[in-house]
Amino acid sequence: MPVPAEYQRASDNFYEYLVDTRNIAGLWSTHVAYTMTQGVFQVFRRRLSTENAIAFANVLPVCLRALFVTDWNIHESKKPFGDYAEMIQEVKLLREEHNFSPDTAIRDVAIALRKHINEKAFQKVLSTFPKEAADFWNV
């Protein structure tokens, strides 16, 4: 069996995502978009069960899937979904000295992400999550 296309083009697809995220958020660098995405993913992941986190990761493109699970402390206490401003502050705590995520970071990542996923599979997974988890990605 040949290597699936999603793996063959993983780096190119990831860079396309970063460029879209950079542009949507009005950032100056894909490096900033990378940190913002990782921060948003960590905020979301901290509020999911391990089972839901794995289901979510499985609908992401390869490199975003890897970023979603990077540095995952599975023993970290699960947090509740809070108010948007509180979650944005949490996004900004990742590599705080080099994090330039805007106050629209969650929205910006959600918009960019939707351009790079299978929307039907994404919605199917979100439909099995608690309402607050699905709402996190609704823009």
PDB file of C-alpha atoms in Angstrom:
ATOM      1  CA  MET A   1       0.000   0.000   0.000  1.00  0.00           C
ATOM      2  CA  PRO A   2       1.364   3.445  -0.835  1.00  0.00           C
ATOM      3  CA  VAL A   3       1.892   6.061   1.840  1.00  0.00           C
ATOM      4  CA  PRO A   4      -1.412   7.938   2.278  1.00  0.00           C
ATOM      5  CA  ALA A   5      -1.441  11.421   0.728  1.00  0.00           C
ATOM      6  CA  GLU A   6      -2.175  13.053   4.082  1.00  0.00           C
ATOM      7  CA  TYR A   7       1.220  11.835   5.300  1.00  0.00           C
ATOM      8  CA  GLN A   8       3.051  12.605   2.062  1.00  0.00           C
ATOM      9  CA  ARG A   9       1.906  16.227   2.125  1.00  0.00           C
ATOM     10  CA  ALA A  10       1.766  16.690   5.896  1.00  0.00           C
ATOM     11  CA  SER A  11       4.405  19.440   6.136  1.00  0.00           C
ATOM     12  CA  ASP A  12       2.957  21.400   3.215  1.00  0.00           C
ATOM     13  CA  ASN A  13      -0.561  21.132   4.623  1.00  0.00           C
ATOM     14  CA  PHE A  14       0.633  22.212   8.061  1.00  0.00           C
ATOM     15  CA  TYR A  15       2.392  25.254   6.654  1.00  0.00           C
ATOM     16  CA  GLU A  16      -0.742  26.179   4.676  1.00  0.00           C
ATOM     17  CA  TYR A  17      -2.703  26.006   7.932  1.00  0.00           C
ATOM     18  CA  LEU A  18      -0.147  28.234   9.695  1.00  0.00           C
ATOM     19  CA  VAL A  19      -0.291  30.805   6.894  1.00  0.00           C
ATOM     20  CA  ASP A  20      -4.100  30.861   7.049  1.00  0.00           C
ATOM     21  CA  THR A  21      -4.015  31.213  10.825  1.00  0.00           C
ATOM     22  CA  ARG A  22      -1.429  34.000  10.616  1.00  0.00           C
ATOM     23  CA  ASN A  23      -3.558  35.872   8.081  1.00  0.00           C
ATOM     24  CA  ILE A  24      -6.863  35.385   9.898  1.00  0.00           C
ATOM     25  CA  ALA A  25      -5.374  36.579  13.191  1.00  0.00           C
ATOM     26  CA  GLY A  26      -3.507  39.464  11.562  1.00  0.00           C
ATOM     27  CA  LEU A  27      -0.163  38.163  12.798  1.00  0.00           C
ATOM     28  CA  TRP A  28       3.261  38.803  11.292  1.00  0.00           C
ATOM     29  CA  SER A  29       4.701  35.299  11.507  1.00  0.00           C
ATOM     30  CA  THR A  30       3.777  31.645  11.199  1.00  0.00           C
ATOM     31  CA  HIS A  31       5.876  31.114  14.336  1.00  0.00           C
ATOM     32  CA  VAL A  32       3.399  33.235  16.286  1.00  0.00           C
ATOM     33  CA  ALA A  33       0.516  31.316  14.676  1.00  0.00           C
ATOM     34  CA  TYR A  34       2.135  28.048  15.784  1.00  0.00           C
ATOM     35  CA  THR A  35       2.338  29.126  19.436  1.00  0.00           C
ATOM     36  CA  MET A  36      -1.196  30.495  19.325  1.00  0.00           C
ATOM     37  CA  THR A  37      -2.510  27.210  17.896  1.00  0.00           C
ATOM     38  CA  GLN A  38      -0.667  25.141  20.481  1.00  0.00           C
ATOM     39  CA  GLY A  39      -2.028  27.359  23.262  1.00  0.00           C
ATOM     40  CA  VAL A  40      -5.605  27.040  21.993  1.00  0.00           C
ATOM     41  CA  PHE A  41      -5.210  23.278  21.659  1.00  0.00           C
ATOM     42  CA  GLN A  42      -3.876  22.966  25.211  1.00  0.00           C
ATOM     43  CA  VAL A  43      -6.708  25.060  26.635  1.00  0.00           C
ATOM     44  CA  PHE A  44      -9.240  22.865  24.866  1.00  0.00           C
ATOM     45  CA  ARG A  45      -7.482  19.599  25.710  1.00  0.00           C
ATOM     46  CA  ARG A  46      -7.369  20.441  29.448  1.00  0.00           C
ATOM     47  CA  ARG A  47     -11.151  20.454  29.468  1.00  0.00           C
ATOM     48  CA  LEU A  48     -11.727  17.103  27.776  1.00  0.00           C
ATOM     49  CA  SER A  49     -11.714  13.543  28.938  1.00  0.00           C
ATOM     50  CA  THR A  50      -8.807  11.558  27.503  1.00  0.00           C
ATOM     51  CA  GLU A  51     -11.297   9.635  25.356  1.00  0.00           C
ATOM     52  CA  ASN A  52     -12.736  12.840  23.883  1.00  0.00           C
ATOM     53  CA  ALA A  53      -9.274  14.337  23.366  1.00  0.00           C
ATOM     54  CA  ILE A  54      -8.192  11.308  21.349  1.00  0.00           C
ATOM     55  CA  ALA A  55     -11.403  11.390  19.301  1.00  0.00           C
ATOM     56  CA  PHE A  56     -10.801  15.081  18.590  1.00  0.00           C
ATOM     57  CA  ALA A  57      -7.161  14.508  17.637  1.00  0.00           C
ATOM     58  CA  ASN A  58      -8.211  11.788  15.208  1.00  0.00           C
ATOM     59  CA  VAL A  59     -10.151  14.258  13.036  1.00  0.00           C
ATOM     60  CA  LEU A  60      -7.219  16.671  12.769  1.00  0.00           C
ATOM     61  CA  PRO A  61      -4.688  16.643   9.935  1.00  0.00           C
ATOM     62  CA  VAL A  62      -1.484  14.779  10.789  1.00  0.00           C
ATOM     63  CA  CYS A  63       0.733  17.650  11.970  1.00  0.00           C
ATOM     64  CA  LEU A  64      -2.081  19.380  13.856  1.00  0.00           C
ATOM     65  CA  ARG A  65      -2.867  16.037  15.483  1.00  0.00           C
ATOM     66  CA  ALA A  66       0.746  15.810  16.622  1.00  0.00           C
ATOM     67  CA  LEU A  67       0.670  19.381  17.925  1.00  0.00           C
ATOM     68  CA  PHE A  68      -2.556  18.647  19.818  1.00  0.00           C
ATOM     69  CA  VAL A  69      -0.934  15.836  21.805  1.00  0.00           C
ATOM     70  CA  THR A  70       2.519  17.432  22.218  1.00  0.00           C
ATOM     71  CA  ASP A  71       3.524  18.001  25.870  1.00  0.00           C
ATOM     72  CA  TRP A  72       0.329  16.372  27.115  1.00  0.00           C
ATOM     73  CA  ASN A  73       0.360  15.727  30.843  1.00  0.00           C
ATOM     74  CA  ILE A  74      -2.387  13.129  31.121  1.00  0.00           C
ATOM     75  CA  HIS A  75      -2.311  13.485  34.918  1.00  0.00           C
ATOM     76  CA  GLU A  76      -3.166  17.188  34.816  1.00  0.00           C
ATOM     77  CA  SER A  77      -6.481  18.005  36.471  1.00  0.00           C
ATOM     78  CA  LYS A  78      -9.347  18.519  34.073  1.00  0.00           C
ATOM     79  CA  LYS A  79     -10.541  22.134  33.992  1.00  0.00           C
ATOM     80  CA  PRO A  80     -14.065  23.389  33.403  1.00  0.00           C
ATOM     81  CA  PHE A  81     -14.923  25.455  30.352  1.00  0.00           C
ATOM     82  CA  GLY A  82     -14.957  28.996  31.618  1.00  0.00           C
ATOM     83  CA  ASP A  83     -15.577  32.328  30.203  1.00  0.00           C
ATOM     84  CA  TYR A  84     -13.904  33.207  26.917  1.00  0.00           C
ATOM     85  CA  ALA A  85     -11.655  35.913  28.400  1.00  0.00           C
ATOM     86  CA  GLU A  86     -10.311  33.493  31.028  1.00  0.00           C
ATOM     87  CA  MET A  87      -9.549  30.867  28.397  1.00  0.00           C
ATOM     88  CA  ILE A  88      -7.794  33.460  26.207  1.00  0.00           C
ATOM     89  CA  GLN A  89      -5.591  34.408  29.172  1.00  0.00           C
ATOM     90  CA  GLU A  90      -4.705  30.729  29.521  1.00  0.00           C
ATOM     91  CA  VAL A  91      -3.796  30.566  25.806  1.00  0.00           C
ATOM     92  CA  LYS A  92      -1.413  33.480  26.379  1.00  0.00           C
ATOM     93  CA  LEU A  93       0.396  31.675  29.221  1.00  0.00           C
ATOM     94  CA  LEU A  94       2.096  29.229  26.842  1.00  0.00           C
ATOM     95  CA  ARG A  95       5.652  30.507  26.310  1.00  0.00           C
ATOM     96  CA  GLU A  96       4.440  33.767  27.816  1.00  0.00           C
ATOM     97  CA  GLU A  97       7.525  35.785  26.844  1.00  0.00           C
ATOM     98  CA  HIS A  98       7.061  34.871  23.172  1.00  0.00           C
ATOM     99  CA  ASN A  99       3.293  34.555  22.933  1.00  0.00           C
ATOM    100  CA  PHE A 100       1.573  37.282  20.958  1.00  0.00           C
ATOM    101  CA  SER A 101      -1.839  35.642  20.677  1.00  0.00           C
ATOM    102  CA  PRO A 102      -4.620  38.194  20.164  1.00  0.00           C
ATOM    103  CA  ASP A 103      -7.789  38.277  22.227  1.00  0.00           C
ATOM    104  CA  THR A 104      -9.471  36.525  19.293  1.00  0.00           C
ATOM    105  CA  ALA A 105      -7.083  33.545  19.357  1.00  0.00           C
ATOM    106  CA  ILE A 106      -9.682  30.819  19.910  1.00  0.00           C
ATOM    107  CA  ARG A 107     -11.944  32.225  17.204  1.00  0.00           C
ATOM    108  CA  ASP A 108      -9.028  32.680  14.802  1.00  0.00           C
ATOM    109  CA  VAL A 109      -7.773  29.126  15.267  1.00  0.00           C
ATOM    110  CA  ALA A 110     -11.325  27.782  14.875  1.00  0.00           C
ATOM    111  CA  ILE A 111     -11.798  29.627  11.582  1.00  0.00           C
ATOM    112  CA  ALA A 112      -8.443  28.481  10.205  1.00  0.00           C
ATOM    113  CA  LEU A 113      -8.913  24.925  11.441  1.00  0.00           C
ATOM    114  CA  ARG A 114     -12.208  24.594   9.610  1.00  0.00           C
ATOM    115  CA  LYS A 115     -10.434  25.317   6.330  1.00  0.00           C
ATOM    116  CA  HIS A 116      -8.162  22.300   6.859  1.00  0.00           C
ATOM    117  CA  ILE A 117     -10.375  19.559   8.256  1.00  0.00           C
ATOM    118  CA  ASN A 118     -13.175  17.295   7.130  1.00  0.00           C
ATOM    119  CA  GLU A 119     -16.076  19.358   8.473  1.00  0.00           C
ATOM    120  CA  LYS A 120     -18.500  16.426   8.513  1.00  0.00           C
ATOM    121  CA  ALA A 121     -16.134  14.268  10.605  1.00  0.00           C
ATOM    122  CA  PHE A 122     -15.340  17.244  12.843  1.00  0.00           C
ATOM    123  CA  GLN A 123     -19.022  17.953  13.537  1.00  0.00           C
ATOM    124  CA  LYS A 124     -19.719  14.271  14.119  1.00  0.00           C
ATOM    125  CA  VAL A 125     -17.047  14.130  16.836  1.00  0.00           C
ATOM    126  CA  LEU A 126     -18.127  17.425  18.401  1.00  0.00           C
ATOM    127  CA  SER A 127     -21.737  16.189  18.524  1.00  0.00           C
ATOM    128  CA  THR A 128     -20.640  13.508  21.012  1.00  0.00           C
ATOM    129  CA  PHE A 129     -18.941  16.043  23.325  1.00  0.00           C
ATOM    130  CA  PRO A 130     -20.471  18.145  26.095  1.00  0.00           C
ATOM    131  CA  LYS A 131     -22.126  21.306  24.744  1.00  0.00           C
ATOM    132  CA  GLU A 132     -19.380  23.586  26.112  1.00  0.00           C
ATOM    133  CA  ALA A 133     -16.726  21.629  24.203  1.00  0.00           C
ATOM    134  CA  ALA A 134     -18.640  21.886  20.927  1.00  0.00           C
ATOM    135  CA  ASP A 135     -19.329  25.585  21.581  1.00  0.00           C
ATOM    136  CA  PHE A 136     -15.586  26.220  21.963  1.00  0.00           C
ATOM    137  CA  TRP A 137     -15.192  25.737  18.180  1.00  0.00           C
ATOM    138  CA  ASN A 138     -18.361  27.523  17.063  1.00  0.00           C
ATOM    139  CA  VAL A 139     -17.561  30.916  15.587  1.00  0.00           C
TER     140      VAL A 139
END
